[in-house]
Amino acid sequence: MISEIEKDTSQVKTLESEVRQFADKLPYWGKYLAEKILSGNAISDDDIKKSYSYLLEELELKEEETKKPDIVINDYTASTGDYEPHLHLTKLEKVEGVNALTENQTIEFSPNLTIIYGANGSGKSGYVRLLKDVFYSKAPEKILPNVHLKNGHKLVNAKFTFKSNNTDIPLSYAQKDNAAFGQFAVFDSKGLFKQIAEKNEFEFRPAGLSFFAEYTKSINRVEQKRDADITTKNSGNTADDLSDLFDGKSEIKTMVQNLNAKTSIDDLKKYTPFSDEDEEKKEKIQKECDELLLASKGKEKELEKLEAIKKQLGENKTLIEDLNKYFEGDYLTKIKNAITDCITKTETAKAEGIENFKTNKIEGIGTEEWKRFIVAAEAFAKKQKSEDKVYPENGDNCILCQQPLLDDAEKLITRYWEFIKSVAEEEAKKAQEVLEEEKQAFEKLNFDLFPKDNTLTVWLTEKYPKELEALRSKLSEQKTLAQNIVSDIQSKTANERSEIKISTKQHTTIETEIDKSIKNITEGKQAKQLENLQKKKTLLEHKEKFNTHFSKFEAYVNNQIWIEKAGKANFPKHKITETEKALSEKYFNQKYIDIFNKECQKLNGNFGIEIEHTGSAGKSYRQLKLKGKEPNKVLSEGEKKVIAIADFLAEMQLSEINRGIFFDDPVTSLDEKRKSEIAERLAKEASKKQVIIFTHDLVFVSSLIGHCKDSNITNDCHWIENVEGSQPGTIWLRNTPSFEKDYKTSGKAQKYYEEARKTSPEQREDKIKNGFAALRTSYETQVVFGLFKGVVQRFEERVSVDSLKNVFFTTEVRDELRDSFYQCCRYMEGHSHSDKYAYKKPELENLNEEIQRFNAIKKKLADLKEIKTNKNN
């Protein structure tokens, strides 16, 4: 494909020029779409209609040729649609219906780097799931409702505020299809496997290569339009439907059954018109048919009679064959054996059962009531003993009269129990039921197969009296045998009975003779004449109907011709894929590889990753390999993460529209060196585009802020909390442990105080609460740096033992600091409070009072340090 693209070596090749060269070689209908795309225009439905019209002309499916304007292909100036060149996200607020996130929270974003710090379970995942739903992500997740609520779930909603050229662009969650959302991408660990283990698509590529995807979509729309027309033309009558218009057979019906795209309309017209002469012929033939039918009417009746007799004879034959099954030797032996079996099992039941209990002292032995009594008694007896004991035993009393049982009584009761467990009687009963079924079957047999007034009987009496008498005689013998078998069953006498079967050879012989008679009648001269006339009549009737529905046949053939021609349309998807693949390899893949390798170097991740590229339908894919294997199966967790970040950053750099990137805990499971390397790389990236990071790692947060300070990159860091374990997603703006050194004074709180003084009443309370949150952090910072002089810091592993010499404070100051901290917390909603520090709605003067209290305590700590220093000197 490249050799074809590069035939013209007289000028320097560029991606744009080669795309233009590809478009120039397209057929007019395709070139029309290509020019629209390369001019930066979105393809409208009207464009598709015009292109389709040009395609139909090419396929010779339009009678009139349209005047075609000349098409000049220019370099690709892909439309950026509503993409903004200077866009960044400034605020996320009014989040509802996302997991269990607390409502009425606001996250503000720096144009460079924003860090949202929070422990596991603080609500970061809920925000990230929302961001992955609205922005590009390789591992989007479904937004879940609050599992703690049984009902009352709100629909997902959020307000995103973007800014471009100092103009705010507010968009809701429902507007996530807006182009602004397409300019941001989310990286998270859940997409790791897809990035480094699977073949995955490039979301962002050079505009020139994007032409192929857009062009493929466009020709797919043209193809769909062609397919829809084919479906419409196929939705009418089929050849079978049209042939069903004709009763009987004729050359016209045969032709209609075989209508297709190769059928000539001229051939159809051979059967047109249906003239007056044809009508006269049809009437004349009809008259001749009527005369012949009248003359042959007697023969027709004879034919009808013979056909009826033949049918009845066949049914009679079947009935006799069914009867024979009951009188075959094997079946008779089966009956005899069933009688014998019943006799045997009955005798066994008597021997083992009821006969053993016959006595003059008790009436009703063997009755159902007697049997039920024994069963009930046995069940009641079991309740008198534990599971491992059996009633009766020596010394037991009667369970009814409580009199001691004698040996004979014990034996009798034991025999009762044995009797109810015996199967002999049940088997005897089943054997009797089998005999009863056989008896009923024989009693239902019908031997009167030749009733006196029956049509078949009358006909046989006249034509075949001897055969009829022989059949009746045999039926009588079978009837007698059936009566004897019923008697044997009733008396339970196992007699040997001989087989009696009725031969049906007579039926076959008679059927043969009937067929000969039918043949003689139908092959008569009149029958042949009538048959010929009927054929001529049918042809004329078909010709008349053919002319009535001629437009249907003509339309069907024309539709088939149209479908065949339309099926020859060439939608060169394979050529598009090959060209795109060749140009992608030449102008894009290597560029991506170079950027990816540079990113690996910056992240100290030179693991020897190789990249395989594929393309399909105007899209490009890459697969990362490490010595022929999936990196996912070879590299460590940290190494995989570094490779995935490098891949993500490389793709984002290739994007012409990306303005911001999000990261969700990108350094989980990494050591501090790796964290620092990634922090430095992301901080530098923040100088070029907006970077937003969610993390629970304080070391990483500290490293990010440190690298930003080193490179003079502005950043914001917010604290996300799950307050009291029931309010995940609570946001404290610009307030996080990583800022502890910035909270050594009350400056942050003082700043919020000044802002609250100047802001409107409806916004003032939020400013005051943030001021108290900042003051809370300042108190925590005083514990670290004021009381303990930085001996231990929350985001560093090293303990400063040397600083212990500076540690000095009194219990009075300690308690005062603790009391002041909780006084501050009582103005923060969501935090539990004791009665002493019950929640109080914050007012402006409250914040000022607490700031002054903090400053006083800070001075006391400073004074204590000076006193200690003076003593040491």
Short mmCIF file of N, CA and C in Angstrom, two decimals, residues 701-820:
data_model
loop_
_atom_site.label_atom_id
_atom_site.label_comp_id
_atom_site.label_asym_id
_atom_site.label_seq_id
_atom_site.Cartn_x
_atom_site.Cartn_y
_atom_site.Cartn_z
N VAL A 701 1.71 13.28 48.14
CA VAL A 701 1.20 14.65 48.19
C VAL A 701 2.34 15.63 48.48
N SER A 702 3.14 15.28 49.50
CA SER A 702 4.26 16.16 49.88
C SER A 702 5.25 16.30 48.73
N SER A 703 5.51 15.20 48.05
CA SER A 703 6.45 15.23 46.93
C SER A 703 5.91 16.08 45.78
N LEU A 704 4.61 15.94 45.49
CA LEU A 704 4.00 16.75 44.43
C LEU A 704 4.14 18.24 44.72
N ILE A 705 3.81 18.61 45.95
CA ILE A 705 3.87 20.03 46.31
C ILE A 705 5.32 20.52 46.27
N GLY A 706 6.24 19.67 46.73
CA GLY A 706 7.65 20.05 46.70
C GLY A 706 8.15 20.30 45.29
N HIS A 707 7.81 19.43 44.36
CA HIS A 707 8.25 19.60 42.97
C HIS A 707 7.58 20.82 42.33
N CYS A 708 6.33 21.08 42.71
CA CYS A 708 5.67 22.28 42.18
C CYS A 708 6.38 23.55 42.66
N LYS A 709 6.78 23.54 43.93
CA LYS A 709 7.49 24.70 44.46
C LYS A 709 8.84 24.87 43.76
N ASP A 710 9.54 23.76 43.54
CA ASP A 710 10.84 23.82 42.87
C ASP A 710 10.70 24.40 41.46
N SER A 711 9.59 24.07 40.78
CA SER A 711 9.40 24.52 39.39
C SER A 711 8.48 25.74 39.30
N ASN A 712 8.10 26.30 40.45
CA ASN A 712 7.24 27.48 40.49
C ASN A 712 5.92 27.23 39.75
N ILE A 713 5.30 26.09 40.04
CA ILE A 713 4.03 25.72 39.41
C ILE A 713 2.92 25.88 40.45
N THR A 714 1.89 26.63 40.10
CA THR A 714 0.80 26.85 41.05
C THR A 714 0.03 25.54 41.27
N ASN A 715 -0.46 25.39 42.50
CA ASN A 715 -1.21 24.17 42.82
C ASN A 715 -2.16 24.43 43.96
N ASP A 716 -3.20 23.64 44.01
CA ASP A 716 -4.15 23.63 45.12
C ASP A 716 -4.23 22.23 45.67
N CYS A 717 -4.44 22.14 46.98
CA CYS A 717 -4.58 20.82 47.61
C CYS A 717 -5.77 20.86 48.55
N HIS A 718 -6.77 19.99 48.31
CA HIS A 718 -7.97 19.95 49.12
C HIS A 718 -8.02 18.64 49.91
N TRP A 719 -8.76 18.69 51.00
CA TRP A 719 -8.90 17.51 51.86
C TRP A 719 -10.30 16.95 51.68
N ILE A 720 -10.39 15.62 51.38
CA ILE A 720 -11.69 14.95 51.28
C ILE A 720 -11.80 13.98 52.45
N GLU A 721 -12.95 14.02 53.16
CA GLU A 721 -13.12 13.21 54.36
C GLU A 721 -14.45 12.46 54.32
N ASN A 722 -14.46 11.35 55.04
CA ASN A 722 -15.71 10.68 55.38
C ASN A 722 -15.99 11.03 56.84
N VAL A 723 -16.70 12.13 57.06
CA VAL A 723 -16.88 12.66 58.40
C VAL A 723 -17.76 11.72 59.23
N GLU A 724 -17.21 11.30 60.35
CA GLU A 724 -17.92 10.41 61.29
C GLU A 724 -18.35 9.10 60.62
N GLY A 725 -17.71 8.75 59.52
CA GLY A 725 -18.02 7.49 58.85
C GLY A 725 -19.36 7.45 58.16
N SER A 726 -20.05 8.59 58.05
CA SER A 726 -21.37 8.61 57.43
C SER A 726 -21.53 9.70 56.39
N GLN A 727 -20.47 10.51 56.19
CA GLN A 727 -20.57 11.61 55.23
C GLN A 727 -19.36 11.59 54.29
N PRO A 728 -19.24 10.55 53.44
CA PRO A 728 -18.10 10.50 52.52
C PRO A 728 -18.17 11.63 51.50
N GLY A 729 -17.01 12.08 51.08
CA GLY A 729 -16.97 13.11 50.05
C GLY A 729 -17.07 14.52 50.58
N THR A 730 -16.91 14.70 51.90
CA THR A 730 -16.91 16.05 52.46
C THR A 730 -15.60 16.73 52.07
N ILE A 731 -15.69 17.90 51.46
CA ILE A 731 -14.52 18.59 50.90
C ILE A 731 -14.14 19.79 51.78
N TRP A 732 -12.83 19.85 52.11
CA TRP A 732 -12.27 21.03 52.78
C TRP A 732 -11.27 21.65 51.83
N LEU A 733 -11.65 22.78 51.24
CA LEU A 733 -10.82 23.41 50.21
C LEU A 733 -9.52 23.92 50.80
N ARG A 734 -8.44 23.67 50.05
CA ARG A 734 -7.10 24.14 50.41
C ARG A 734 -6.80 23.87 51.87
N ASN A 735 -7.04 22.63 52.28
CA ASN A 735 -6.86 22.26 53.68
C ASN A 735 -6.49 20.80 53.71
N THR A 736 -5.23 20.50 53.99
CA THR A 736 -4.79 19.12 53.98
C THR A 736 -3.52 18.99 54.79
N PRO A 737 -3.24 17.81 55.33
CA PRO A 737 -2.03 17.62 56.14
C PRO A 737 -0.76 17.97 55.38
N SER A 738 -0.81 17.87 54.08
CA SER A 738 0.41 18.15 53.33
C SER A 738 0.79 19.62 53.39
N PHE A 739 -0.14 20.46 53.85
CA PHE A 739 0.12 21.89 53.94
C PHE A 739 0.53 22.30 55.36
N GLU A 740 0.89 21.36 56.21
CA GLU A 740 1.11 21.68 57.61
C GLU A 740 2.09 22.83 57.81
N LYS A 741 3.13 22.87 57.00
CA LYS A 741 4.11 23.96 57.16
C LYS A 741 3.49 25.31 56.81
N ASP A 742 2.47 25.30 55.95
CA ASP A 742 1.79 26.55 55.60
C ASP A 742 0.75 26.94 56.65
N TYR A 743 0.50 26.03 57.61
CA TYR A 743 -0.49 26.30 58.63
C TYR A 743 0.14 26.57 60.00
N LYS A 744 1.40 26.96 60.00
CA LYS A 744 2.05 27.27 61.28
C LYS A 744 1.48 28.54 61.90
N THR A 745 0.82 29.35 61.07
CA THR A 745 0.16 30.56 61.57
C THR A 745 -1.32 30.45 61.28
N SER A 746 -2.06 31.47 61.70
CA SER A 746 -3.50 31.51 61.43
C SER A 746 -3.78 32.21 60.11
N GLY A 747 -2.77 32.34 59.27
CA GLY A 747 -2.92 33.09 58.02
C GLY A 747 -4.01 32.57 57.12
N LYS A 748 -4.11 31.24 56.96
CA LYS A 748 -5.14 30.68 56.10
C LYS A 748 -6.53 31.01 56.62
N ALA A 749 -6.71 30.82 57.92
CA ALA A 749 -8.01 31.12 58.52
C ALA A 749 -8.32 32.61 58.40
N GLN A 750 -7.28 33.45 58.59
CA GLN A 750 -7.47 34.89 58.50
C GLN A 750 -7.92 35.29 57.09
N LYS A 751 -7.37 34.59 56.07
CA LYS A 751 -7.74 34.86 54.69
C LYS A 751 -9.22 34.56 54.46
N TYR A 752 -9.70 33.41 54.98
CA TYR A 752 -11.12 33.07 54.84
C TYR A 752 -11.99 34.09 55.59
N TYR A 753 -11.49 34.58 56.74
CA TYR A 753 -12.23 35.58 57.51
C TYR A 753 -12.42 36.86 56.69
N GLU A 754 -11.35 37.29 56.04
CA GLU A 754 -11.43 38.51 55.23
C GLU A 754 -12.39 38.31 54.05
N GLU A 755 -12.32 37.13 53.43
CA GLU A 755 -13.23 36.84 52.30
C GLU A 755 -14.68 36.81 52.77
N ALA A 756 -14.91 36.24 53.96
CA ALA A 756 -16.27 36.14 54.49
C ALA A 756 -16.85 37.51 54.77
N ARG A 757 -16.00 38.41 55.21
CA ARG A 757 -16.48 39.78 55.49
C ARG A 757 -16.98 40.47 54.23
N LYS A 758 -16.39 40.14 53.10
CA LYS A 758 -16.69 40.84 51.86
C LYS A 758 -17.74 40.14 51.00
N THR A 759 -18.05 38.89 51.34
CA THR A 759 -18.92 38.12 50.45
C THR A 759 -20.39 38.26 50.85
N SER A 760 -21.29 37.76 50.02
CA SER A 760 -22.73 37.85 50.26
C SER A 760 -23.12 36.90 51.40
N PRO A 761 -24.24 37.16 52.08
CA PRO A 761 -24.65 36.33 53.23
C PRO A 761 -24.81 34.86 52.88
N GLU A 762 -25.35 34.55 51.67
CA GLU A 762 -25.58 33.15 51.32
C GLU A 762 -24.28 32.38 51.11
N GLN A 763 -23.18 33.06 50.81
CA GLN A 763 -21.89 32.40 50.62
C GLN A 763 -21.00 32.54 51.85
N ARG A 764 -21.40 33.42 52.77
CA ARG A 764 -20.54 33.73 53.91
C ARG A 764 -20.33 32.52 54.82
N GLU A 765 -21.40 31.74 55.06
CA GLU A 765 -21.28 30.62 56.00
C GLU A 765 -20.25 29.60 55.54
N ASP A 766 -20.22 29.31 54.20
CA ASP A 766 -19.23 28.36 53.68
C ASP A 766 -17.81 28.88 53.91
N LYS A 767 -17.60 30.19 53.72
CA LYS A 767 -16.28 30.77 53.94
C LYS A 767 -15.89 30.65 55.42
N ILE A 768 -16.85 30.89 56.31
CA ILE A 768 -16.56 30.81 57.75
C ILE A 768 -16.21 29.37 58.13
N LYS A 769 -17.00 28.41 57.62
CA LYS A 769 -16.71 27.00 57.94
C LYS A 769 -15.33 26.58 57.42
N ASN A 770 -14.98 27.03 56.22
CA ASN A 770 -13.65 26.72 55.70
C ASN A 770 -12.58 27.38 56.55
N GLY A 771 -12.90 28.56 57.10
CA GLY A 771 -11.95 29.22 58.00
C GLY A 771 -11.70 28.39 59.24
N PHE A 772 -12.78 27.81 59.82
CA PHE A 772 -12.62 26.96 61.00
C PHE A 772 -11.87 25.67 60.64
N ALA A 773 -12.12 25.15 59.42
CA ALA A 773 -11.38 23.95 58.99
C ALA A 773 -9.90 24.25 58.88
N ALA A 774 -9.58 25.45 58.35
CA ALA A 774 -8.17 25.84 58.26
C ALA A 774 -7.57 26.02 59.64
N LEU A 775 -8.35 26.59 60.55
CA LEU A 775 -7.86 26.80 61.91
C LEU A 775 -7.65 25.46 62.62
N ARG A 776 -8.52 24.48 62.31
CA ARG A 776 -8.32 23.14 62.88
C ARG A 776 -6.97 22.58 62.47
N THR A 777 -6.65 22.73 61.17
CA THR A 777 -5.36 22.24 60.69
C THR A 777 -4.21 23.01 61.35
N SER A 778 -4.41 24.29 61.58
CA SER A 778 -3.37 25.08 62.24
C SER A 778 -3.11 24.56 63.65
N TYR A 779 -4.17 24.17 64.37
CA TYR A 779 -3.98 23.59 65.70
C TYR A 779 -3.21 22.28 65.61
N GLU A 780 -3.57 21.44 64.60
CA GLU A 780 -2.86 20.17 64.43
C GLU A 780 -1.39 20.43 64.12
N THR A 781 -1.15 21.49 63.32
CA THR A 781 0.23 21.84 62.98
C THR A 781 0.99 22.32 64.22
N GLN A 782 0.31 22.99 65.11
CA GLN A 782 0.96 23.43 66.34
C GLN A 782 1.40 22.24 67.19
N VAL A 783 0.60 21.16 67.15
CA VAL A 783 0.99 19.96 67.88
C VAL A 783 2.30 19.42 67.32
N VAL A 784 2.39 19.41 65.98
CA VAL A 784 3.59 18.85 65.33
C VAL A 784 4.80 19.78 65.51
N PHE A 785 4.60 21.08 65.23
CA PHE A 785 5.74 21.99 65.22
C PHE A 785 5.87 22.86 66.47
N GLY A 786 4.72 23.16 67.14
CA GLY A 786 4.79 24.00 68.33
C GLY A 786 5.15 23.22 69.57
N LEU A 787 4.41 22.13 69.83
CA LEU A 787 4.66 21.31 71.01
C LEU A 787 5.87 20.41 70.81
N PHE A 788 5.87 19.67 69.66
CA PHE A 788 6.89 18.64 69.47
C PHE A 788 7.99 19.04 68.51
N LYS A 789 8.00 20.28 68.08
CA LYS A 789 9.10 20.86 67.32
C LYS A 789 9.47 20.05 66.08
N GLY A 790 8.48 19.41 65.44
CA GLY A 790 8.73 18.68 64.20
C GLY A 790 9.49 17.39 64.38
N VAL A 791 9.48 16.84 65.60
CA VAL A 791 10.17 15.56 65.83
C VAL A 791 9.58 14.48 64.92
N VAL A 792 8.25 14.42 64.85
CA VAL A 792 7.57 13.46 63.98
C VAL A 792 6.58 14.23 63.10
N GLN A 793 6.64 13.96 61.78
CA GLN A 793 5.70 14.59 60.86
C GLN A 793 4.90 13.51 60.15
N ARG A 794 3.61 13.80 59.90
CA ARG A 794 2.71 12.74 59.43
C ARG A 794 3.04 12.22 58.04
N PHE A 795 3.69 13.02 57.25
CA PHE A 795 3.91 12.58 55.88
C PHE A 795 5.37 12.23 55.61
N GLU A 796 6.17 12.06 56.67
CA GLU A 796 7.56 11.65 56.51
C GLU A 796 7.86 10.50 57.47
N GLU A 797 8.64 9.54 56.99
CA GLU A 797 8.98 8.39 57.81
C GLU A 797 10.08 8.71 58.83
N ARG A 798 10.94 9.70 58.50
CA ARG A 798 12.09 9.98 59.37
C ARG A 798 11.64 10.68 60.65
N VAL A 799 12.20 10.25 61.78
CA VAL A 799 11.97 10.89 63.08
C VAL A 799 13.17 11.77 63.41
N SER A 800 12.93 13.06 63.68
CA SER A 800 14.02 14.01 63.96
C SER A 800 14.39 13.95 65.44
N VAL A 801 15.28 13.06 65.77
CA VAL A 801 15.69 12.87 67.17
C VAL A 801 16.35 14.14 67.70
N ASP A 802 17.14 14.83 66.89
CA ASP A 802 17.83 16.05 67.33
C ASP A 802 16.84 17.10 67.81
N SER A 803 15.64 17.11 67.23
CA SER A 803 14.65 18.13 67.60
C SER A 803 14.08 17.92 68.99
N LEU A 804 14.32 16.74 69.60
CA LEU A 804 13.79 16.48 70.94
C LEU A 804 14.31 17.49 71.96
N LYS A 805 15.52 18.02 71.73
CA LYS A 805 16.08 18.96 72.70
C LYS A 805 15.29 20.26 72.77
N ASN A 806 14.48 20.52 71.74
CA ASN A 806 13.69 21.76 71.70
C ASN A 806 12.29 21.60 72.26
N VAL A 807 11.92 20.34 72.58
CA VAL A 807 10.57 20.09 73.05
C VAL A 807 10.42 20.54 74.50
N PHE A 808 9.47 21.47 74.75
CA PHE A 808 9.19 21.93 76.12
C PHE A 808 7.82 22.59 76.14
N PHE A 809 6.94 22.08 77.01
CA PHE A 809 5.64 22.72 77.18
C PHE A 809 5.07 22.31 78.52
N THR A 810 4.10 23.06 78.97
CA THR A 810 3.46 22.78 80.26
C THR A 810 2.12 22.12 80.02
N THR A 811 1.62 21.45 81.06
CA THR A 811 0.29 20.82 80.94
C THR A 811 -0.78 21.88 80.77
N GLU A 812 -0.54 23.06 81.34
CA GLU A 812 -1.51 24.14 81.21
C GLU A 812 -1.67 24.55 79.75
N VAL A 813 -0.52 24.72 79.07
CA VAL A 813 -0.58 25.09 77.65
C VAL A 813 -1.16 23.94 76.84
N ARG A 814 -0.76 22.72 77.18
CA ARG A 814 -1.28 21.55 76.45
C ARG A 814 -2.80 21.49 76.52
N ASP A 815 -3.35 21.66 77.74
CA ASP A 815 -4.80 21.58 77.92
C ASP A 815 -5.51 22.74 77.24
N GLU A 816 -4.88 23.91 77.28
CA GLU A 816 -5.49 25.06 76.63
C GLU A 816 -5.54 24.86 75.11
N LEU A 817 -4.49 24.28 74.55
CA LEU A 817 -4.47 24.01 73.10
C LEU A 817 -5.55 22.99 72.74
N ARG A 818 -5.65 21.96 73.57
CA ARG A 818 -6.66 20.91 73.32
C ARG A 818 -8.07 21.49 73.40
N ASP A 819 -8.33 22.31 74.43
CA ASP A 819 -9.65 22.91 74.58
C ASP A 819 -9.97 23.83 73.41
N SER A 820 -9.01 24.58 72.98
CA SER A 820 -9.23 25.51 71.87
C SER A 820 -9.51 24.75 70.56
#
